[in-house]
Amino acid sequence: MKKGTKNLVICRSCIGLAVAVIAALLQGCALFSIGGYGPDGQSREDFEQRVEAVFRLQNRMTSEVMMLQEGDGVTDHHETIFQAERLMEKNCSYLNEYVSRDIDGLRKGLLLQRHVEKSVVDCETAAHSVEALLKAR
């Protein structure tokens, strides 16, 4: 080694880890630009409309369940509805966080956007389940 020069020593496992992280990041970027949005590969506009519709549906279901809870006499069917609503709340948590941050003018971040993209179908399915249970009462 020459005097006055510095060598950067990086272990092989560190290089491997760095390559894996970069590859994952590039793959994430490619999914947004090439494959479209959501599980169906929709355009950004179509996906945004779907997400908005799902949010409105689950918000309406939450309101209806709240009105049901205020009524008299909780039946076994009501308990089934309440359980389904809790599952919907869990499945829609990323969507609700995204909307809340958007309303408050806070940064949403790429990771949260990806969580919304991955969870929108489960949220939608859970909201439709609550809707069906409410109609059946």
PDB file of C-alpha atoms in Angstrom:
ATOM      1  CA  MET A   1       0.000   0.000   0.000  1.00  0.00           C
ATOM      2  CA  LYS A   2       1.348   3.418  -0.920  1.00  0.00           C
ATOM      3  CA  LYS A   3       1.854   5.954   1.770  1.00  0.00           C
ATOM      4  CA  GLY A   4      -0.973   8.510   1.945  1.00  0.00           C
ATOM      5  CA  THR A   5      -3.559   6.392   0.094  1.00  0.00           C
ATOM      6  CA  LYS A   6      -6.601   4.818   1.660  1.00  0.00           C
ATOM      7  CA  ASN A   7      -8.158   1.599   0.518  1.00  0.00           C
ATOM      8  CA  LEU A   8     -11.814   0.815   1.037  1.00  0.00           C
ATOM      9  CA  VAL A   9     -12.201  -2.710   2.290  1.00  0.00           C
ATOM     10  CA  ILE A  10     -15.671  -4.180   1.913  1.00  0.00           C
ATOM     11  CA  CYS A  11     -16.453  -7.726   2.910  1.00  0.00           C
ATOM     12  CA  ARG A  12     -18.038 -10.016   0.323  1.00  0.00           C
ATOM     13  CA  SER A  13     -21.210 -10.480   2.358  1.00  0.00           C
ATOM     14  CA  CYS A  14     -21.650  -6.690   2.562  1.00  0.00           C
ATOM     15  CA  ILE A  15     -21.373  -6.425  -1.218  1.00  0.00           C
ATOM     16  CA  GLY A  16     -23.894  -9.233  -1.619  1.00  0.00           C
ATOM     17  CA  LEU A  17     -26.291  -7.514   0.752  1.00  0.00           C
ATOM     18  CA  ALA A  18     -25.904  -4.180  -1.046  1.00  0.00           C
ATOM     19  CA  VAL A  19     -26.555  -5.819  -4.426  1.00  0.00           C
ATOM     20  CA  ALA A  20     -29.667  -7.534  -3.044  1.00  0.00           C
ATOM     21  CA  VAL A  21     -31.024  -4.274  -1.609  1.00  0.00           C
ATOM     22  CA  ILE A  22     -30.404  -2.380  -4.850  1.00  0.00           C
ATOM     23  CA  ALA A  23     -32.007  -5.171  -6.882  1.00  0.00           C
ATOM     24  CA  ALA A  24     -35.079  -5.109  -4.633  1.00  0.00           C
ATOM     25  CA  LEU A  25     -35.368  -1.341  -4.951  1.00  0.00           C
ATOM     26  CA  LEU A  26     -35.034  -1.488  -8.724  1.00  0.00           C
ATOM     27  CA  GLN A  27     -37.620  -4.245  -8.896  1.00  0.00           C
ATOM     28  CA  GLY A  28     -40.005  -2.112  -6.830  1.00  0.00           C
ATOM     29  CA  CYS A  29     -39.517   0.808  -9.190  1.00  0.00           C
ATOM     30  CA  ALA A  30     -40.044  -1.423 -12.205  1.00  0.00           C
ATOM     31  CA  LEU A  31     -43.335  -2.703 -10.832  1.00  0.00           C
ATOM     32  CA  PHE A  32     -44.702   0.816 -10.688  1.00  0.00           C
ATOM     33  CA  SER A  33     -43.694   1.829 -14.172  1.00  0.00           C
ATOM     34  CA  ILE A  34     -44.043  -1.424 -16.121  1.00  0.00           C
ATOM     35  CA  GLY A  35     -46.639  -3.633 -14.441  1.00  0.00           C
ATOM     36  CA  GLY A  36     -49.213  -1.032 -13.551  1.00  0.00           C
ATOM     37  CA  TYR A  37     -50.861  -0.561 -10.187  1.00  0.00           C
ATOM     38  CA  GLY A  38     -52.578  -3.072  -7.951  1.00  0.00           C
ATOM     39  CA  PRO A  39     -53.022  -6.789  -8.519  1.00  0.00           C
ATOM     40  CA  ASP A  40     -54.752  -6.198 -11.859  1.00  0.00           C
ATOM     41  CA  GLY A  41     -52.017  -3.946 -13.290  1.00  0.00           C
ATOM     42  CA  GLN A  42     -54.393  -1.022 -13.678  1.00  0.00           C
ATOM     43  CA  SER A  43     -53.436   2.408 -14.899  1.00  0.00           C
ATOM     44  CA  ARG A  44     -52.674   4.902 -12.165  1.00  0.00           C
ATOM     45  CA  GLU A  45     -55.954   6.749 -12.756  1.00  0.00           C
ATOM     46  CA  ASP A  46     -58.047   3.555 -12.694  1.00  0.00           C
ATOM     47  CA  PHE A  47     -56.275   2.324  -9.583  1.00  0.00           C
ATOM     48  CA  GLU A  48     -56.803   5.647  -7.795  1.00  0.00           C
ATOM     49  CA  GLN A  49     -60.515   5.485  -8.639  1.00  0.00           C
ATOM     50  CA  ARG A  50     -60.706   1.928  -7.332  1.00  0.00           C
ATOM     51  CA  VAL A  51     -58.933   2.845  -4.104  1.00  0.00           C
ATOM     52  CA  GLU A  52     -61.267   5.803  -3.607  1.00  0.00           C
ATOM     53  CA  ALA A  53     -64.329   3.594  -4.193  1.00  0.00           C
ATOM     54  CA  VAL A  54     -63.019   1.003  -1.721  1.00  0.00           C
ATOM     55  CA  PHE A  55     -62.370   3.709   0.867  1.00  0.00           C
ATOM     56  CA  ARG A  56     -65.897   5.085   0.459  1.00  0.00           C
ATOM     57  CA  LEU A  57     -67.392   1.586   0.755  1.00  0.00           C
ATOM     58  CA  GLN A  58     -65.485   0.665   3.906  1.00  0.00           C
ATOM     59  CA  ASN A  59     -66.201   4.079   5.410  1.00  0.00           C
ATOM     60  CA  ARG A  60     -69.927   3.612   4.755  1.00  0.00           C
ATOM     61  CA  MET A  61     -69.822   0.114   6.282  1.00  0.00           C
ATOM     62  CA  THR A  62     -68.074   1.458   9.395  1.00  0.00           C
ATOM     63  CA  SER A  63     -70.792   4.106   9.774  1.00  0.00           C
ATOM     64  CA  GLU A  64     -73.572   1.534   9.412  1.00  0.00           C
ATOM     65  CA  VAL A  65     -71.968  -0.749  12.000  1.00  0.00           C
ATOM     66  CA  MET A  66     -71.641   2.190  14.391  1.00  0.00           C
ATOM     67  CA  MET A  67     -75.373   2.906  14.006  1.00  0.00           C
ATOM     68  CA  LEU A  68     -76.109  -0.774  14.635  1.00  0.00           C
ATOM     69  CA  GLN A  69     -74.061  -0.673  17.848  1.00  0.00           C
ATOM     70  CA  GLU A  70     -76.130   2.268  19.098  1.00  0.00           C
ATOM     71  CA  GLY A  71     -79.365   0.284  18.739  1.00  0.00           C
ATOM     72  CA  ASP A  72     -80.962  -1.887  21.392  1.00  0.00           C
ATOM     73  CA  GLY A  73     -80.354  -5.602  21.719  1.00  0.00           C
ATOM     74  CA  VAL A  74     -77.216  -7.166  20.329  1.00  0.00           C
ATOM     75  CA  THR A  75     -77.919 -10.521  18.685  1.00  0.00           C
ATOM     76  CA  ASP A  76     -75.599 -13.316  17.571  1.00  0.00           C
ATOM     77  CA  HIS A  77     -75.911 -11.978  14.026  1.00  0.00           C
ATOM     78  CA  HIS A  78     -74.779  -8.576  15.272  1.00  0.00           C
ATOM     79  CA  GLU A  79     -71.711 -10.204  16.822  1.00  0.00           C
ATOM     80  CA  THR A  80     -70.902 -11.769  13.446  1.00  0.00           C
ATOM     81  CA  ILE A  81     -71.182  -8.330  11.856  1.00  0.00           C
ATOM     82  CA  PHE A  82     -68.931  -6.816  14.531  1.00  0.00           C
ATOM     83  CA  GLN A  83     -66.296  -9.510  13.938  1.00  0.00           C
ATOM     84  CA  ALA A  84     -66.426  -8.907  10.187  1.00  0.00           C
ATOM     85  CA  GLU A  85     -66.097  -5.164  10.791  1.00  0.00           C
ATOM     86  CA  ARG A  86     -62.982  -5.723  12.922  1.00  0.00           C
ATOM     87  CA  LEU A  87     -61.446  -7.787  10.112  1.00  0.00           C
ATOM     88  CA  MET A  88     -62.339  -5.024   7.649  1.00  0.00           C
ATOM     89  CA  GLU A  89     -60.706  -2.464   9.931  1.00  0.00           C
ATOM     90  CA  LYS A  90     -57.527  -4.567  10.002  1.00  0.00           C
ATOM     91  CA  ASN A  91     -57.499  -5.171   6.243  1.00  0.00           C
ATOM     92  CA  CYS A  92     -58.134  -1.490   5.491  1.00  0.00           C
ATOM     93  CA  SER A  93     -55.621  -0.088   7.983  1.00  0.00           C
ATOM     94  CA  TYR A  94     -53.049   0.942   5.352  1.00  0.00           C
ATOM     95  CA  LEU A  95     -55.715   2.607   3.235  1.00  0.00           C
ATOM     96  CA  ASN A  96     -57.057   4.501   6.247  1.00  0.00           C
ATOM     97  CA  GLU A  97     -53.549   5.562   7.251  1.00  0.00           C
ATOM     98  CA  TYR A  98     -52.888   6.780   3.711  1.00  0.00           C
ATOM     99  CA  VAL A  99     -56.100   8.825   3.593  1.00  0.00           C
ATOM    100  CA  SER A 100     -55.489  10.233   7.067  1.00  0.00           C
ATOM    101  CA  ARG A 101     -51.966  11.326   6.127  1.00  0.00           C
ATOM    102  CA  ASP A 102     -53.277  12.808   2.878  1.00  0.00           C
ATOM    103  CA  ILE A 103     -55.956  14.818   4.711  1.00  0.00           C
ATOM    104  CA  ASP A 104     -53.372  16.082   7.210  1.00  0.00           C
ATOM    105  CA  GLY A 105     -51.005  17.078   4.401  1.00  0.00           C
ATOM    106  CA  LEU A 106     -48.344  14.617   5.562  1.00  0.00           C
ATOM    107  CA  ARG A 107     -45.965  12.648   3.373  1.00  0.00           C
ATOM    108  CA  LYS A 108     -47.309   9.226   2.429  1.00  0.00           C
ATOM    109  CA  GLY A 109     -44.103   7.570   1.324  1.00  0.00           C
ATOM    110  CA  LEU A 110     -43.449   4.824  -1.172  1.00  0.00           C
ATOM    111  CA  LEU A 111     -43.657   2.014   1.386  1.00  0.00           C
ATOM    112  CA  LEU A 112     -47.135   3.059   2.539  1.00  0.00           C
ATOM    113  CA  GLN A 113     -48.245   3.363  -1.094  1.00  0.00           C
ATOM    114  CA  ARG A 114     -47.037  -0.184  -1.739  1.00  0.00           C
ATOM    115  CA  HIS A 115     -48.904  -1.437   1.354  1.00  0.00           C
ATOM    116  CA  VAL A 116     -52.097   0.192   0.077  1.00  0.00           C
ATOM    117  CA  GLU A 117     -51.536  -1.321  -3.347  1.00  0.00           C
ATOM    118  CA  LYS A 118     -51.071  -4.792  -1.870  1.00  0.00           C
ATOM    119  CA  SER A 119     -53.973  -4.598   0.609  1.00  0.00           C
ATOM    120  CA  VAL A 120     -56.723  -2.940  -1.432  1.00  0.00           C
ATOM    121  CA  VAL A 121     -58.246  -6.253  -2.588  1.00  0.00           C
ATOM    122  CA  ASP A 122     -58.403  -7.651   0.964  1.00  0.00           C
ATOM    123  CA  CYS A 123     -59.917  -4.375   2.165  1.00  0.00           C
ATOM    124  CA  GLU A 124     -62.506  -4.435  -0.609  1.00  0.00           C
ATOM    125  CA  THR A 125     -63.394  -8.081   0.049  1.00  0.00           C
ATOM    126  CA  ALA A 126     -63.798  -7.472   3.780  1.00  0.00           C
ATOM    127  CA  ALA A 127     -65.981  -4.408   3.153  1.00  0.00           C
ATOM    128  CA  HIS A 128     -68.239  -6.397   0.814  1.00  0.00           C
ATOM    129  CA  SER A 129     -68.514  -9.113   3.479  1.00  0.00           C
ATOM    130  CA  VAL A 130     -69.695  -6.561   6.038  1.00  0.00           C
ATOM    131  CA  GLU A 131     -72.106  -5.135   3.468  1.00  0.00           C
ATOM    132  CA  ALA A 132     -73.607  -8.585   2.809  1.00  0.00           C
ATOM    133  CA  LEU A 133     -74.001  -9.281   6.537  1.00  0.00           C
ATOM    134  CA  LEU A 134     -75.702  -5.930   7.075  1.00  0.00           C
ATOM    135  CA  LYS A 135     -78.125  -6.591   4.217  1.00  0.00           C
ATOM    136  CA  ALA A 136     -78.940 -10.046   5.641  1.00  0.00           C
ATOM    137  CA  ARG A 137     -80.000  -8.761   9.069  1.00  0.00           C
TER     138      ARG A 137
END
